[in-house]
């Protein structure tokens, strides 16, 4: 059935992959993309859909009621019932360690503004895109289930947890038609090149040092971004209101193994690996039990890491201009601040 969707953060990594996927899988859906275009938002990701009928970009900030209202006005003009998929966030743990306040503002206050306007205007469904980092850190064994107690450790994870709880409160207090997804680490096209995989690919291509935190033995559970986007679509269309769904690919790797795989794929020497001071409070291991979404909604990842890591590396190799534009300017200042003294 045709829908009108407000997508927040649609110019970021996962949001732009989601918008591009919808153009392919649900071409008749109308989309309003509300994005503040922070350092992480890039409209160049969306050139394939920018002129599509029924696609509207609204440059606005989710912490500002007037901006969110503007997105709803555009969605109302497009017609039909409105649903929301909420990606917009400050998303980088390292940045949250440097400064927590933008995370409180966008992730917590912004989510609350979005909830308030969505409730006032009326929405069919609201998917809140969250993260496995709300569950904290695991030892060598075990998995996060939807019932694992929330125990976030970084300012980023704590702000996402707070936003999850405000969504939960809206569901329980107001009968608000929301669902929450919690996904593991994503990789794929359009990821901002300060996150592990694109950073390592970009540095290796330029024969620059690859900064591995601590001993490189922290483990993440990696999922190809397209699989995450398909899971969100499944939750939007088929999920039970009020429920939480974990999303993951059963694909755990220590960071150092990923870095070595990237070097191998690019034919670069391991001598580029540089161990740097660990991230403060660095979570040891994330691993998702995704059996609920598999059993109840029939979603499973379609890509293995062995298929999708090479695809991702090739994508970054072919997107030299995209990468260079991002790696210039403001990003350079961030990089100097993060790694200069390490
Ligand atoms: P990203 O940082 O690449 O993109 C965030 C987008 O939100 C950008 O386009 C940015 O401009 C926009 N934005 C930021 N603040 C805003 C504001 N105040 N108002 C409007 N727009 C704003 O993030 P991402 O990696 O694409 O993550 C998207 C969502 O998925 C986040 O909520 C994140 O917590 C969640 N998530 C990410 C991962 C991952 O591995 N990247 C894993 C699980 C969950
Ligand atoms: P990141 O991509 O920042 O995701 P998150 O911290 O949200 O899981 O980092 C993934 C892992 O890679 C994490 O254990 C930290 C590590 N890492 C490095 O070792 N070096 C780096 O330069 C970066 C950015 C991350």
mmCIF file of C-alpha atoms in Angstrom, residues 40-155:
data_model
loop_
_atom_site.group_PDB
_atom_site.id
_atom_site.type_symbol
_atom_site.label_atom_id
_atom_site.label_comp_id
_atom_site.label_asym_id
_atom_site.label_seq_id
_atom_site.Cartn_x
_atom_site.Cartn_y
_atom_site.Cartn_z
ATOM 1 C CA UNK A 40 27.478 13.603 9.018
ATOM 2 C CA UNK A 41 24.708 14.587 6.614
ATOM 3 C CA UNK A 42 25.491 14.698 2.911
ATOM 4 C CA UNK A 43 22.905 15.371 0.219
ATOM 5 C CA UNK A 44 25.337 14.030 -2.386
ATOM 6 C CA UNK A 45 24.335 10.570 -1.140
ATOM 7 C CA UNK A 46 20.837 11.185 -2.495
ATOM 8 C CA UNK A 47 21.400 12.535 -6.016
ATOM 9 C CA UNK A 48 19.631 9.447 -7.442
ATOM 10 C CA UNK A 49 16.331 10.375 -5.737
ATOM 11 C CA UNK A 50 16.513 14.161 -5.400
ATOM 12 C CA UNK A 51 14.312 14.800 -8.456
ATOM 13 C CA UNK A 52 11.957 11.878 -7.913
ATOM 14 C CA UNK A 53 8.264 12.723 -7.716
ATOM 15 C CA UNK A 54 7.031 12.406 -4.141
ATOM 16 C CA UNK A 55 10.479 13.010 -2.590
ATOM 17 C CA UNK A 56 10.897 16.218 -0.565
ATOM 18 C CA UNK A 57 13.945 17.345 1.395
ATOM 19 C CA UNK A 58 13.349 19.557 4.433
ATOM 20 C CA UNK A 59 16.462 21.174 5.878
ATOM 21 C CA UNK A 60 15.615 21.242 9.565
ATOM 22 C CA UNK A 61 16.588 20.308 13.074
ATOM 23 C CA UNK A 62 14.588 17.756 15.088
ATOM 24 C CA UNK A 63 15.194 19.769 18.268
ATOM 25 C CA UNK A 64 13.104 22.625 16.761
ATOM 26 C CA UNK A 65 9.356 22.159 16.861
ATOM 27 C CA UNK A 66 8.832 24.564 13.926
ATOM 28 C CA UNK A 67 11.188 22.492 11.737
ATOM 29 C CA UNK A 68 9.434 19.238 12.587
ATOM 30 C CA UNK A 69 6.061 20.908 11.942
ATOM 31 C CA UNK A 70 7.383 21.978 8.537
ATOM 32 C CA UNK A 71 8.215 18.363 7.697
ATOM 33 C CA UNK A 72 4.694 17.322 8.721
ATOM 34 C CA UNK A 73 3.213 20.121 6.577
ATOM 35 C CA UNK A 74 5.128 18.796 3.565
ATOM 36 C CA UNK A 75 4.022 15.231 4.328
ATOM 37 C CA UNK A 76 0.403 16.357 4.662
ATOM 38 C CA UNK A 77 0.614 18.031 1.251
ATOM 39 C CA UNK A 78 1.798 14.729 -0.225
ATOM 40 C CA UNK A 79 -1.352 13.075 1.172
ATOM 41 C CA UNK A 80 -2.240 9.804 2.908
ATOM 42 C CA UNK A 81 -1.432 8.509 6.383
ATOM 43 C CA UNK A 82 1.962 9.529 7.717
ATOM 44 C CA UNK A 83 4.528 7.217 9.333
ATOM 45 C CA UNK A 84 7.919 8.204 10.740
ATOM 46 C CA UNK A 85 11.269 6.391 10.617
ATOM 47 C CA UNK A 86 13.626 8.148 12.994
ATOM 48 C CA UNK A 87 17.357 7.875 12.218
ATOM 49 C CA UNK A 88 18.538 11.400 13.050
ATOM 50 C CA UNK A 89 21.131 11.314 15.797
ATOM 51 C CA UNK A 90 24.597 12.221 16.857
ATOM 52 C CA UNK A 91 26.080 8.790 16.279
ATOM 53 C CA UNK A 92 29.808 8.670 17.000
ATOM 54 C CA UNK A 93 31.020 7.358 20.369
ATOM 55 C CA UNK A 94 34.383 9.146 20.114
ATOM 56 C CA UNK A 95 32.714 12.505 19.513
ATOM 57 C CA UNK A 96 30.415 11.887 22.506
ATOM 58 C CA UNK A 97 33.486 11.384 24.701
ATOM 59 C CA UNK A 98 34.818 14.785 23.635
ATOM 60 C CA UNK A 99 31.462 16.533 24.145
ATOM 61 C CA UNK A 100 28.216 15.016 25.418
ATOM 62 C CA UNK A 101 25.850 17.964 25.057
ATOM 63 C CA UNK A 102 25.088 17.641 21.306
ATOM 64 C CA UNK A 103 24.093 14.040 22.068
ATOM 65 C CA UNK A 104 21.729 15.126 24.841
ATOM 66 C CA UNK A 105 20.234 17.780 22.579
ATOM 67 C CA UNK A 106 19.682 15.801 19.394
ATOM 68 C CA UNK A 107 19.259 12.256 20.666
ATOM 69 C CA UNK A 108 17.159 12.957 23.747
ATOM 70 C CA UNK A 109 15.526 16.388 23.321
ATOM 71 C CA UNK A 110 15.203 15.983 19.541
ATOM 72 C CA UNK A 111 13.499 12.614 19.901
ATOM 73 C CA UNK A 112 11.073 14.098 22.419
ATOM 74 C CA UNK A 113 10.204 16.989 20.074
ATOM 75 C CA UNK A 114 9.603 14.485 17.297
ATOM 76 C CA UNK A 115 7.400 12.366 19.561
ATOM 77 C CA UNK A 116 5.374 15.395 20.694
ATOM 78 C CA UNK A 117 4.745 16.694 17.170
ATOM 79 C CA UNK A 118 4.052 13.180 15.859
ATOM 80 C CA UNK A 119 1.468 12.637 18.590
ATOM 81 C CA UNK A 120 -0.160 16.015 18.031
ATOM 82 C CA UNK A 121 -0.350 15.573 14.247
ATOM 83 C CA UNK A 122 -1.161 11.848 14.357
ATOM 84 C CA UNK A 123 0.978 9.116 12.793
ATOM 85 C CA UNK A 124 0.181 5.611 11.649
ATOM 86 C CA UNK A 125 3.476 4.106 12.874
ATOM 87 C CA UNK A 126 6.756 5.452 14.269
ATOM 88 C CA UNK A 127 9.961 3.392 14.072
ATOM 89 C CA UNK A 128 12.694 4.537 16.452
ATOM 90 C CA UNK A 129 16.076 3.361 15.153
ATOM 91 C CA UNK A 130 18.262 2.525 18.127
ATOM 92 C CA UNK A 131 21.425 0.559 18.794
ATOM 93 C CA UNK A 132 22.712 -2.532 20.591
ATOM 94 C CA UNK A 133 24.985 -0.183 22.554
ATOM 95 C CA UNK A 134 22.075 0.511 24.933
ATOM 96 C CA UNK A 135 22.743 -2.942 26.450
ATOM 97 C CA UNK A 136 26.329 -2.105 27.436
ATOM 98 C CA UNK A 137 29.193 -4.542 27.015
ATOM 99 C CA UNK A 138 29.501 -8.358 26.993
ATOM 100 C CA UNK A 139 32.312 -10.611 28.166
ATOM 101 C CA UNK A 140 33.574 -13.487 26.005
ATOM 102 C CA UNK A 141 30.202 -15.263 25.893
ATOM 103 C CA UNK A 142 26.482 -14.488 25.653
ATOM 104 C CA UNK A 143 24.266 -12.322 23.453
ATOM 105 C CA UNK A 144 22.041 -9.271 23.886
ATOM 106 C CA UNK A 145 18.357 -10.190 23.777
ATOM 107 C CA UNK A 146 15.497 -7.680 23.899
ATOM 108 C CA UNK A 147 15.221 -8.476 27.643
ATOM 109 C CA UNK A 148 18.863 -7.736 28.467
ATOM 110 C CA UNK A 149 18.901 -4.896 31.039
ATOM 111 C CA UNK A 150 19.818 -1.509 29.608
ATOM 112 C CA UNK A 151 23.333 -0.609 30.804
ATOM 113 C CA UNK A 152 24.859 1.935 28.394
ATOM 114 C CA UNK A 153 28.458 3.003 28.951
ATOM 115 C CA UNK A 154 29.289 5.905 26.629
ATOM 116 C CA UNK A 155 27.583 9.306 26.434
#
